[in-house]
XYZ file of C-alpha atoms in Angstrom:
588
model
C -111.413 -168.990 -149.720
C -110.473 -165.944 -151.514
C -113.403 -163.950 -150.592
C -112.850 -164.561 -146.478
C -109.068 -163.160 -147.074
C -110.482 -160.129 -148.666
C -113.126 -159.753 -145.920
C -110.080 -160.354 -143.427
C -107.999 -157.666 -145.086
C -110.943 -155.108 -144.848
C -111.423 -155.988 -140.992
C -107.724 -155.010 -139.861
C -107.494 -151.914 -142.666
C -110.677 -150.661 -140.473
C -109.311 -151.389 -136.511
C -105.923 -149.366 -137.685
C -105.800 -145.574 -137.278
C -104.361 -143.784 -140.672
C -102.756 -140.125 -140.524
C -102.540 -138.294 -143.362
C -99.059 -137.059 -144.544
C -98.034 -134.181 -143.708
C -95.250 -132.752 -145.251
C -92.810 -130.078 -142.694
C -90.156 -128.323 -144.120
C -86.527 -128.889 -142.296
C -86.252 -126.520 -139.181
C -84.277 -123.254 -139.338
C -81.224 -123.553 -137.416
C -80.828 -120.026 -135.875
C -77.682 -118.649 -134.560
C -76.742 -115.768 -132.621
C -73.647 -114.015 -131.698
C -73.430 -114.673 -128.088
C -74.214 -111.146 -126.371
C -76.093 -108.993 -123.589
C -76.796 -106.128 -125.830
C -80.214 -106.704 -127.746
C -80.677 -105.233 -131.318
C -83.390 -102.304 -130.786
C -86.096 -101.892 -134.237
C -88.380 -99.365 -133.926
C -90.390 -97.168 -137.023
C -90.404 -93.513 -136.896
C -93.071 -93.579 -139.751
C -95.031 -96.284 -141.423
C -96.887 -97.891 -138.492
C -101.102 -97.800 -138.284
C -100.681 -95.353 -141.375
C -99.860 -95.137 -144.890
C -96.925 -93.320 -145.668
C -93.356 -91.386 -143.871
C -92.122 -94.757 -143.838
C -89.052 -94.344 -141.561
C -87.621 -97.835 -139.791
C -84.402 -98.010 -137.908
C -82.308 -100.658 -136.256
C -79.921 -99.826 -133.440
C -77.503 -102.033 -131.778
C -74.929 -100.825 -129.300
C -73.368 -97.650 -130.765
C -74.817 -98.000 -134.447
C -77.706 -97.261 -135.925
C -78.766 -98.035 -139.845
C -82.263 -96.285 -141.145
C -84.406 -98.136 -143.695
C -86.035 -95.355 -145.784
C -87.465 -91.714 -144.693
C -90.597 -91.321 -146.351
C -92.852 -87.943 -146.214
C -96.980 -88.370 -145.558
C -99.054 -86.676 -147.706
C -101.717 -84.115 -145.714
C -105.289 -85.444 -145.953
C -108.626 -82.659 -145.948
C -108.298 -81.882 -142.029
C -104.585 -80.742 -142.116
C -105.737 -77.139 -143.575
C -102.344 -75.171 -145.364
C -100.021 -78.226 -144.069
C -97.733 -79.082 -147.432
C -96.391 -82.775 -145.484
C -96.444 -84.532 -143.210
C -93.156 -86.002 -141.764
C -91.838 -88.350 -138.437
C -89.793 -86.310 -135.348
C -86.470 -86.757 -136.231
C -85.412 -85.753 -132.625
C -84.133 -89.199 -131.425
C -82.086 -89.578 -134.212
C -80.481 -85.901 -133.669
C -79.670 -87.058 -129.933
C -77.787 -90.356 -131.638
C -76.647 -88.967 -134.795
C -72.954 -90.016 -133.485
C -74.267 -93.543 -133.875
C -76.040 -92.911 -137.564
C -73.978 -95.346 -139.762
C -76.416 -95.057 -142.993
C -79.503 -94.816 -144.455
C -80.635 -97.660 -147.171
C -83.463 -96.906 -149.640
C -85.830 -99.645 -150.418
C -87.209 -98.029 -153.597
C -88.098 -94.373 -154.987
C -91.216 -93.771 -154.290
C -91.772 -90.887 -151.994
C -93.337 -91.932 -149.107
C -90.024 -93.820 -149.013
C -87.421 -91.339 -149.849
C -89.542 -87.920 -149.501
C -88.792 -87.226 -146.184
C -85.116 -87.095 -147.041
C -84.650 -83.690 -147.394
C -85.971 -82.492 -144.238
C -83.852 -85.269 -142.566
C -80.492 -83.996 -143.799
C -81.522 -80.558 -142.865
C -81.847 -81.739 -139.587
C -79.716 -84.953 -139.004
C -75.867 -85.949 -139.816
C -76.519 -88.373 -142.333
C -73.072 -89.771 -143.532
C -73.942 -91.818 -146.534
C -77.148 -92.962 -148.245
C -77.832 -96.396 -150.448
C -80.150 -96.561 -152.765
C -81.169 -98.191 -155.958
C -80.110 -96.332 -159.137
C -83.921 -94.991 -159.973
C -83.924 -93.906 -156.527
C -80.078 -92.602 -155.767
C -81.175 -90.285 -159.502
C -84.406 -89.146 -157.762
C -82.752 -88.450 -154.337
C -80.048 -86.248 -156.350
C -82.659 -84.325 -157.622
C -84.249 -83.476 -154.734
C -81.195 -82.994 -152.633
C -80.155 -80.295 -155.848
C -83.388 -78.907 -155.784
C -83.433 -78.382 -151.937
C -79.511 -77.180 -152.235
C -78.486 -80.226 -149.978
C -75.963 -81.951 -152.320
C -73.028 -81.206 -149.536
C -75.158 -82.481 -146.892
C -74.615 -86.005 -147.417
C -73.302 -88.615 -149.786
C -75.432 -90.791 -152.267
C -74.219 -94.342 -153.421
C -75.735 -96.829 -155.680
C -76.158 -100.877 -154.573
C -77.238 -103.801 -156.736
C -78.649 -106.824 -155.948
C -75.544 -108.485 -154.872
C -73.610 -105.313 -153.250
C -72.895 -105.930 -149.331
C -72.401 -103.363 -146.412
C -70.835 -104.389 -143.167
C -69.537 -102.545 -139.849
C -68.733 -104.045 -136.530
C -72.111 -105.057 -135.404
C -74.432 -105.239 -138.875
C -74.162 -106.393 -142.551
C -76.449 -105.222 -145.216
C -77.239 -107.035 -147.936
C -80.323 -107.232 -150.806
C -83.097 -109.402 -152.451
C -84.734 -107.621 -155.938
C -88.730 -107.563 -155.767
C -91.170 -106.589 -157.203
C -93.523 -103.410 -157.245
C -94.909 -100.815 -159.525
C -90.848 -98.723 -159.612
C -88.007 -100.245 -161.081
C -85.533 -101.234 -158.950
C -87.215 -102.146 -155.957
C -85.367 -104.739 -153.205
C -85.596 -105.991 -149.601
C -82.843 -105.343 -147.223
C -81.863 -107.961 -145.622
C -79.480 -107.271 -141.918
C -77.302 -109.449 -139.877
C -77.231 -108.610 -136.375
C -75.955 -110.287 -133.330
C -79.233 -111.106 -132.385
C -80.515 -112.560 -135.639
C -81.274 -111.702 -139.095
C -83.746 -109.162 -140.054
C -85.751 -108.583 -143.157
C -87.536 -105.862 -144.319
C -89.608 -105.928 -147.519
C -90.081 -102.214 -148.632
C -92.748 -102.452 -150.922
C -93.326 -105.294 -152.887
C -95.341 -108.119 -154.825
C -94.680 -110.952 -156.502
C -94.965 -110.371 -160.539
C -94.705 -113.771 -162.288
C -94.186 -111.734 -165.895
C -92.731 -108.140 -165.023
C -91.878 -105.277 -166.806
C -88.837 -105.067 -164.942
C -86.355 -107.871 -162.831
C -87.745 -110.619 -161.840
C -87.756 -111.436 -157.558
C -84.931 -113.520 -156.792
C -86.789 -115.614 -155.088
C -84.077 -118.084 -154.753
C -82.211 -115.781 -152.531
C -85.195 -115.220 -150.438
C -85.721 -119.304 -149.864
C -81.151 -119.043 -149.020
C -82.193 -116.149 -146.630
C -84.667 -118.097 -145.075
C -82.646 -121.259 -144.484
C -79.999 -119.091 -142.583
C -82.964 -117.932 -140.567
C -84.881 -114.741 -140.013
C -85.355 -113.811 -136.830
C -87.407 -110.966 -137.782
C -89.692 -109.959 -140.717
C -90.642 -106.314 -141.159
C -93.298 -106.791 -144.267
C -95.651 -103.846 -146.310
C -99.514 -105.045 -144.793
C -100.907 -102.638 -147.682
C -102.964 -105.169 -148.945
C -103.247 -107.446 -145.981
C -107.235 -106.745 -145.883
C -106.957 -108.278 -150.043
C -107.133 -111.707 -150.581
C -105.986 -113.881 -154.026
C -102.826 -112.579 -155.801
C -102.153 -108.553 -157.302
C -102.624 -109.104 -160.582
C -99.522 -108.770 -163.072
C -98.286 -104.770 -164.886
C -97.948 -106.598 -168.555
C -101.710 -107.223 -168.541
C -102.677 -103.931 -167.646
C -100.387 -102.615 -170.634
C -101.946 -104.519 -173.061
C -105.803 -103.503 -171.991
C -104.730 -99.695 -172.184
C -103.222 -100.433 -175.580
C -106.851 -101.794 -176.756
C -108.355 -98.600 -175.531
C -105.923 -96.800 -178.123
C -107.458 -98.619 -180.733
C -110.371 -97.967 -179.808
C -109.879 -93.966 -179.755
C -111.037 -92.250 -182.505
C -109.534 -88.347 -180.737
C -107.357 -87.100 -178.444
C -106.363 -89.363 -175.132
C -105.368 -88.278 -171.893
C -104.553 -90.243 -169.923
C -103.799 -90.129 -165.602
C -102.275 -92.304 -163.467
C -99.823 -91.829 -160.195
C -96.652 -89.994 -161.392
C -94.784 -92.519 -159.023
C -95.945 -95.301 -161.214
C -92.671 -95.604 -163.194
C -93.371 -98.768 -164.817
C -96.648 -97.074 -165.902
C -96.083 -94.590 -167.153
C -93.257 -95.862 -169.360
C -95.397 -98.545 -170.938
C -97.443 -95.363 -171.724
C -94.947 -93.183 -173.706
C -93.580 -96.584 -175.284
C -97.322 -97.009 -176.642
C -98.030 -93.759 -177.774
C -94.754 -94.271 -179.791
C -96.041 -96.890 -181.029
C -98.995 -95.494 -182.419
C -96.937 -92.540 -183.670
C -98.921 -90.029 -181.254
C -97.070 -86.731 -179.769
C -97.153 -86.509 -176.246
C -98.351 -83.654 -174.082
C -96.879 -83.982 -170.016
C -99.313 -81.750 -167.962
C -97.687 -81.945 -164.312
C -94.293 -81.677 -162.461
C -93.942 -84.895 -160.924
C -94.778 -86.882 -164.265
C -92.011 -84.432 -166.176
C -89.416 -85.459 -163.172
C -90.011 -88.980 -163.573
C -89.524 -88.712 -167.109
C -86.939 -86.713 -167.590
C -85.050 -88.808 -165.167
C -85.667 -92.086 -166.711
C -84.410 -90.856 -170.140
C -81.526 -89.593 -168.659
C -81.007 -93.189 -167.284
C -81.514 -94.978 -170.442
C -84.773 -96.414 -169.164
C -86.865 -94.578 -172.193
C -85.324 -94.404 -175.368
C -87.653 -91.741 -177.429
C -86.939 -89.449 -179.920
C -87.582 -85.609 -178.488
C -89.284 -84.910 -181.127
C -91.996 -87.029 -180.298
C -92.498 -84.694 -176.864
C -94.577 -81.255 -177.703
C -95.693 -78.845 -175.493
C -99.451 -77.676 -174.678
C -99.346 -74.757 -176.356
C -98.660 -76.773 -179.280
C -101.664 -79.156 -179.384
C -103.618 -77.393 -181.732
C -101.118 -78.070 -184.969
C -101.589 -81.757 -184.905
C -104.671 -84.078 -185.460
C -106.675 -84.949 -182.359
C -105.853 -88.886 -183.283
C -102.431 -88.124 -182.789
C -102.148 -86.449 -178.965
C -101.700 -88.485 -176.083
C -101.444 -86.246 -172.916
C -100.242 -87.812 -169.710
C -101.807 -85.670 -167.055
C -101.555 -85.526 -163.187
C -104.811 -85.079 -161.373
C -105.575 -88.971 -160.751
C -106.949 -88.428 -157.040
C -109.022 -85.351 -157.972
C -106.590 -83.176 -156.958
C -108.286 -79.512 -157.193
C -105.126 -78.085 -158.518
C -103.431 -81.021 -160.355
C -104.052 -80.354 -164.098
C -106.820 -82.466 -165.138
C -108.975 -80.979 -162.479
C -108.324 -77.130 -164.274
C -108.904 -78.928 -167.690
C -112.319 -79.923 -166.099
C -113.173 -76.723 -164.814
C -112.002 -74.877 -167.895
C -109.428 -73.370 -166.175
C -105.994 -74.674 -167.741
C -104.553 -71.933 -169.771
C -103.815 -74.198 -172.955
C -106.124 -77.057 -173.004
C -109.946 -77.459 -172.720
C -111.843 -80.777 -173.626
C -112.861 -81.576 -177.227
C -116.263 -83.701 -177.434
C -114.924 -87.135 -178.503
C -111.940 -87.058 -175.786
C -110.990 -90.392 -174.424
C -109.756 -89.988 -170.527
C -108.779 -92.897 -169.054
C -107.937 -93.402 -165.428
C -105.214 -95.780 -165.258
C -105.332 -95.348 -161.241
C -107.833 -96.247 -158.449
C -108.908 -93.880 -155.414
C -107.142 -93.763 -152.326
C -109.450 -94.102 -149.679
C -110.829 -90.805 -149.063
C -110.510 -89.570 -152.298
C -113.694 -91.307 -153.892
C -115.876 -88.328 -153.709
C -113.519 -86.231 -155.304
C -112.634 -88.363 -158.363
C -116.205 -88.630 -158.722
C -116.731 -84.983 -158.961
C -113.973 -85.174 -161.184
C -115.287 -87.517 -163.705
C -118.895 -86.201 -163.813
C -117.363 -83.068 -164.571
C -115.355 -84.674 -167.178
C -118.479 -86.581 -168.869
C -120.665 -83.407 -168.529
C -117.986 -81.711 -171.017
C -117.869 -84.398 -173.639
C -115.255 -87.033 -172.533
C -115.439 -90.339 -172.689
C -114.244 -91.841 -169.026
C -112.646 -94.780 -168.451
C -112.310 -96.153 -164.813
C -110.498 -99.148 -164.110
C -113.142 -102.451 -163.463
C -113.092 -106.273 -162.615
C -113.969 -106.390 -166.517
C -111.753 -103.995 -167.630
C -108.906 -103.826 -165.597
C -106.530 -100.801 -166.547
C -105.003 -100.237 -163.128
C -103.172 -102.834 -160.331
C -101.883 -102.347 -157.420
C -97.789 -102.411 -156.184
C -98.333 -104.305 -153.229
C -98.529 -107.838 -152.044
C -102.173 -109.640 -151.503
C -103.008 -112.133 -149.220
C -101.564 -115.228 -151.026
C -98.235 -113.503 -152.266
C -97.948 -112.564 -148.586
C -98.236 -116.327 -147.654
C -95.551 -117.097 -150.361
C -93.197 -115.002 -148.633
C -93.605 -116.910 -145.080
C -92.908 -119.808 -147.120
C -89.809 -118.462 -147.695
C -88.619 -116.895 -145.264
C -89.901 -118.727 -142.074
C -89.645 -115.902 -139.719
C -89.152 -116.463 -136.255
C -90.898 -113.415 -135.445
C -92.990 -110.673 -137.304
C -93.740 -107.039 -137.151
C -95.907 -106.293 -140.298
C -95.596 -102.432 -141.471
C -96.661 -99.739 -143.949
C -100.166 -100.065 -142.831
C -103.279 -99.376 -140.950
C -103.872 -101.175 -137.189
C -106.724 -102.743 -138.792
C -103.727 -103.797 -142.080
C -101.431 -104.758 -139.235
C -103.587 -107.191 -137.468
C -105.124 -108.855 -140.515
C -101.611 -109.699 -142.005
C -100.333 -111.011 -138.282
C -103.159 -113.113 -138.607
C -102.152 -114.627 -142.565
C -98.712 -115.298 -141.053
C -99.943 -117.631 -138.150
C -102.013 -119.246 -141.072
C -99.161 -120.197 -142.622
C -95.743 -120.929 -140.004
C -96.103 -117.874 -137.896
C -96.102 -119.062 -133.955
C -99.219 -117.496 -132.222
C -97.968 -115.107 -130.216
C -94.656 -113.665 -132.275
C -96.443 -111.081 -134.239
C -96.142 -107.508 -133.415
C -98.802 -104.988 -134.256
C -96.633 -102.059 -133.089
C -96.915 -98.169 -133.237
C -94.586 -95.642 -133.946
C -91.661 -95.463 -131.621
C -91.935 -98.713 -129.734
C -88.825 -100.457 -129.410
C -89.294 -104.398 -130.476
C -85.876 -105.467 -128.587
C -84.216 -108.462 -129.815
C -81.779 -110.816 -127.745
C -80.763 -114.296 -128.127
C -84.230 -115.785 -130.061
C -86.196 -113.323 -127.404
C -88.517 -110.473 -128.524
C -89.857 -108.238 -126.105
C -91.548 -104.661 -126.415
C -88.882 -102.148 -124.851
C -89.090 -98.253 -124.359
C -90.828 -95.889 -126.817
C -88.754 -93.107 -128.390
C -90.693 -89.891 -129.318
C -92.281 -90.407 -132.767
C -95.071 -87.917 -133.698
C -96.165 -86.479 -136.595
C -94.449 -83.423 -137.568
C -96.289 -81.189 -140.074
C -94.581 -79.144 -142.283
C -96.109 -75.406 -142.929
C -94.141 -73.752 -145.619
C -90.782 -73.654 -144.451
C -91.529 -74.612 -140.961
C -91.048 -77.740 -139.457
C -91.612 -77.534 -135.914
C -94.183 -79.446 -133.415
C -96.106 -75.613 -133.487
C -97.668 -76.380 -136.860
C -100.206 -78.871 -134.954
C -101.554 -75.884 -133.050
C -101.765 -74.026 -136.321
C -103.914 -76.447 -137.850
C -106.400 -76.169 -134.617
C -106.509 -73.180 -135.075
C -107.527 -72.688 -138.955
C -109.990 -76.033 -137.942
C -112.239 -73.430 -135.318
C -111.921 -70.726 -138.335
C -113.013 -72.727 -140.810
C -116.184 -73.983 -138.787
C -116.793 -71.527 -136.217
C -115.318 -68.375 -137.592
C -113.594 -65.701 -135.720
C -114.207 -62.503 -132.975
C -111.871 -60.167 -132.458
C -112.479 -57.520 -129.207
C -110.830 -54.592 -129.501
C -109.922 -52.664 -126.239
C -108.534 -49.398 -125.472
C -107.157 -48.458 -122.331
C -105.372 -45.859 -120.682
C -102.684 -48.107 -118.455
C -101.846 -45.360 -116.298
C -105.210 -44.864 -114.796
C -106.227 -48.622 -115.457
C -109.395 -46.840 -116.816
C -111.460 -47.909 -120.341
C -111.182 -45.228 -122.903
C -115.018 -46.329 -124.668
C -116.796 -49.748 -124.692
C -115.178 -52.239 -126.310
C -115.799 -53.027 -129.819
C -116.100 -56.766 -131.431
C -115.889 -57.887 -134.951
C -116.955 -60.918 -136.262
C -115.584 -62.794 -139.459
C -116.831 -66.330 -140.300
C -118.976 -66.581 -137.190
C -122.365 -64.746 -137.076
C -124.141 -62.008 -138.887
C -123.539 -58.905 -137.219
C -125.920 -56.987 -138.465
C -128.626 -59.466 -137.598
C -127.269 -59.982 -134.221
C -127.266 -56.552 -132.718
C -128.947 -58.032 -129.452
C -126.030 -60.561 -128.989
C -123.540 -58.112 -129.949
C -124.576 -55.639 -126.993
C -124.744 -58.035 -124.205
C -121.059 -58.994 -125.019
C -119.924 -55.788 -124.991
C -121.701 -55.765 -121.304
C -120.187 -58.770 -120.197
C -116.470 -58.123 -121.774
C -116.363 -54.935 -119.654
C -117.560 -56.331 -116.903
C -114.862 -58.620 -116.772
C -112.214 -55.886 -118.097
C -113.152 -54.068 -114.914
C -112.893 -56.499 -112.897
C -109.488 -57.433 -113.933
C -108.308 -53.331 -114.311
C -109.758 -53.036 -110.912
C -107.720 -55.684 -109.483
C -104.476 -55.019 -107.289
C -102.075 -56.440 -110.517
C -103.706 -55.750 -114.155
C -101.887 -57.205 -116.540
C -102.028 -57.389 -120.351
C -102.582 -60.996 -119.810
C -105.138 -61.349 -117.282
C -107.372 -58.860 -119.826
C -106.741 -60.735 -122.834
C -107.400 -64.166 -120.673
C -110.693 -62.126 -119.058
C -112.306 -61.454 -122.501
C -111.758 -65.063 -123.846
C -112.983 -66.707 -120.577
C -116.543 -64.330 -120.438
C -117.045 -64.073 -124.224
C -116.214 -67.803 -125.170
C -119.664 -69.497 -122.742
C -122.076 -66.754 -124.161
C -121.262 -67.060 -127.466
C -122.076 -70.629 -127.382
C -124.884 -70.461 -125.284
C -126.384 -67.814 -127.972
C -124.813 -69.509 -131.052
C -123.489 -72.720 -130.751
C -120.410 -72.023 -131.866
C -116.933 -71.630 -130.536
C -115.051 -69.210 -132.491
C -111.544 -68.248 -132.074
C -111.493 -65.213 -129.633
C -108.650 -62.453 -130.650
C -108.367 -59.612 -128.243
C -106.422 -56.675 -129.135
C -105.348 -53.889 -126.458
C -104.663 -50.391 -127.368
C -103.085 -48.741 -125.005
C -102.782 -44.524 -124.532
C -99.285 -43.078 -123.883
């Protein structure tokens, strides 16, 4: 009897369909201030690159900026010292500027500050206090302190005007005092991350992320997030275990360290000075952004170390090798950064001893590979004893959220719609596509460039009308849209080399004085070339003729003659397209 129950009880478990249980979190009310204005975002900076990071959100007659970062030049911008967003928009609206809000110090967040104010009203800037002391430096050092103002928020500060509210959420990165900004609009609530990670045992404050989960239950209508590491799966790993590996290597040393990291790695690079303390070494700063960042964090309290523990270079020489540390710039393989002279034996105080420990606290940013390679081969070749960072021995992490962090914050947050940032298209895309993996609905990610307009109105998101946003590079003290040209033009010297034609003429006869006479620099051997060189003297005065014969010669119509004759033969004979310079003498 009890065995045909059982056998009963097994038929009607197997005719009845089972779900698993799937656990949804309660649905985000979202409210909106009843309007027919939408709230305009757009990014000056920061979009399908790394760096200038520049994001603004306009609604009606107020705007609010979220950093202005500078772009560092890469190999092809020849003589350019940055790279920085058109600020032209903004000087159209600057009536409708309300503030700017820093996210964190690091420069390609708050670099591009100083050519801003130059250009733009800026009323009043927020910033963490790490970043409000390195923005008064700069602003000093540039002469700009009466340009604008520069206030100091904490985590709990709020900023309101007719239309917006400001308020912030501490995260983590690789800088103290780093935060999200969160802003209430009429359209919805918008969050953008700066920088960030999640650091379950940081050197600094923790992420509130209980105020993230309250932000998200209010709703976000839209998140703006850093895709550095979108392409990285797992989680960054945490700064306190990358401390403690470099302090084994100190053990370890039996000479002189040196050791190189990114000077914006304030965390870092405090740890560092804390451990050579520790180990009662003197410390040698080589490099002007590392003695910045230090100075400034002692003034803030942030690194409390005796002066006397500080020597200078010239100094080395009266102390044991086992007690110098020297923190050195040159990370990247920087050709003038001061590791890079050290290597080449071309630093006025210091040269590397045999025995030398180096270690790269630091990883290559793509496109730099080859050059920290030279780098450290140069460095072994010497005598040193290089240290890279490695799965096995990691001395170096990264700032920015992986994949799984990134999913935490979705979590969170619960974004109605997302425009990842700080990162390549390829970034962009990859981090749209970890959103819709985790509550993202298909089709409310934005992979957008700089200067579209994401418009947002009533729980709608639509692309609206781009606003001029190129690059702007910055040639000494110039920092118009000319320098682009510029760069063209030292590109064709530096690969094809340059011919200049000098002509003399007698403009009141419209007659040649003598043949024309060309120089070349950079793009063939003249002397072996004396075929070549003949023929376009031939065919420049041909065309010189032609034009002087003409019924209106012109300066212009010469100069345009030679380049348009000389430019096809040269490559015909050479392959190569030089830059063309004719000069015109003239007889009085």
């Amino acid at each position: 009897m009890e065995k045909e129950k059982i056998a009963s009880t097994n038929q009607i478990i197997e005719k009845e369909d089972f779900e698993p249980f799937v656990f949804k979190q309660k649905e985000v009310q979202r409210k909106y201030i009843k309007t027919e204005s939408p709230t305009k975002v757009f990014a000056l900076g920061g979009l399908e690159e790394i760096g200038k990071n520049t994001y603004c959100i306009e609604h009606e007659n107020e705007i609010i900026m979220i950093d202005a970062g500078v772009k560092f030049p890469d190999d092809s911008m020849l003589g350019i010292n940055a790279v920085i967003p058109d600020y032209s928009y903004l000087k159209e609206n600057e009536s409708k500027i309300k503030a700017l809000f820093i996210t964190h110090g690091h420069e390609d967040h708050i670099g591009g500050i100083h050519y801003l104010v130059k250009q733009v009203n800026i009323p009043v800037i927020y910033a963490p206090e790490l970043a409000a002391a390195l923005i008064r430096d700069r602003l000093k050092e540039h002469k700009l302190t009466d340009k604008t103002i520069v206030k100091e928020y904490v985590a709990d500060d709020i900023w309101a005007t007719k239309n917006l509210r400001v308020s912030y959420a501490a995260l983590n990165h690789s800088i103290p005092d780093a935060f999200g900004i969160l802003v209430e609009t009429p359209n919805g609530n918008i969050f953008s991350t700066g920088d960030y990670k999640f650091d379950w045992s940081p050197l600094g404050h923790f992420a509130e992320l209980s105020k993230l989960a309250s932000m998200g239950d209010k709703g976000i209508e839209l998140l703006m997030s850093d895709s550095t590491n979108a392409e990285v799966e797992g989680y960054t790993p945490g700064e306190k275990g990358i401390i403690e590996n470099i302090d084994k290597l100190f053990l370890k040393a039996k000479g002189r360290i040196f050791i190189t990291t990114f000077a914006s790695n304030v965390h870092r690079i405090q740890q560092i000075v804390e451990l050579a303390n520790k180990y009662d070494k003197k410390v040698v700063i080589l490099g002007r952004s590392i003695e910045r960042i230090i100075k400034i964090i002692r003034q803030m309290g942030h690194l409390k170390i005796n002066d006397k523990m500080f020597i200078k270079a010239n100094d080395i020489d009266k102390y044991p090798a086992n007690k110098i540390m020297i923190i050195s710039t040159g990370s990247q393989g920087e050709p003038m950064a001061a590791l890079s002279r050290i290597a080449t034996n071309r630093h006025q105080s210091i040269s590397i001893i045999p025995g030398d420990t180096i270690i790269f606290s630091s990883s290559p940013i793509p496109g730099n590979r080859a050059d920290v390679e030279i780098l450290i081969n140069r460095l072994t070749r010497i005598g040193a004893n290089v240290i890279e960072s490695s799965p096995t021995n990691r001395i170096h992490t990264s700032g920015h959220a992986s994949q799984e962090e990134q999913k935490l914050l979705f979590t969170l947050l619960r974004p109605n719609y997302f425009m990842p940032m700080h990162g390549e298209f390829r970034m962009l895309k990859k981090h749209i596509e970890t959103a819709e993996s985790v509550n993202l609905r298909p089709g409310h990610g934005f992979v957008m460039a700089n200067g579209d307009q994401l418009e947002l109105l009533q729980g709608n998101a639509k692309i609206g009308k781009r606003v001029d946003a190129d690059a702007i590079y910055v040639d000494g003290k110039d920092m118009t849209a000319h320098a682009s040209n510029i760069i063209r033009e030292r590109d064709i010297l530096s690969k094809d080399g340059l011919i200049s034609v000098v002509v003399s003429i007698d403009s009141q006869t419209n007659k040649l004085l003598c043949a024309p006479r060309i120089i070349s620099r950079g793009s063939f051997y003249v002397k072996d070339s004396g075929n070549i060189i003949s023929e376009a003297i031939t065919i420049v005065t041909e065309a010189i003729n032609e034009v002087l014969n003409s019924s209106k010669p012109t300066f212009g119509a010469i100069k345009k003659a030679i380049k348009q004759s000389l430019s096809p033969y040269i490559f015909k004979t050479k392959r190569r397209n030089p830059l063309i310079i004719p000069v015109i003498l003239n007889k009085k």
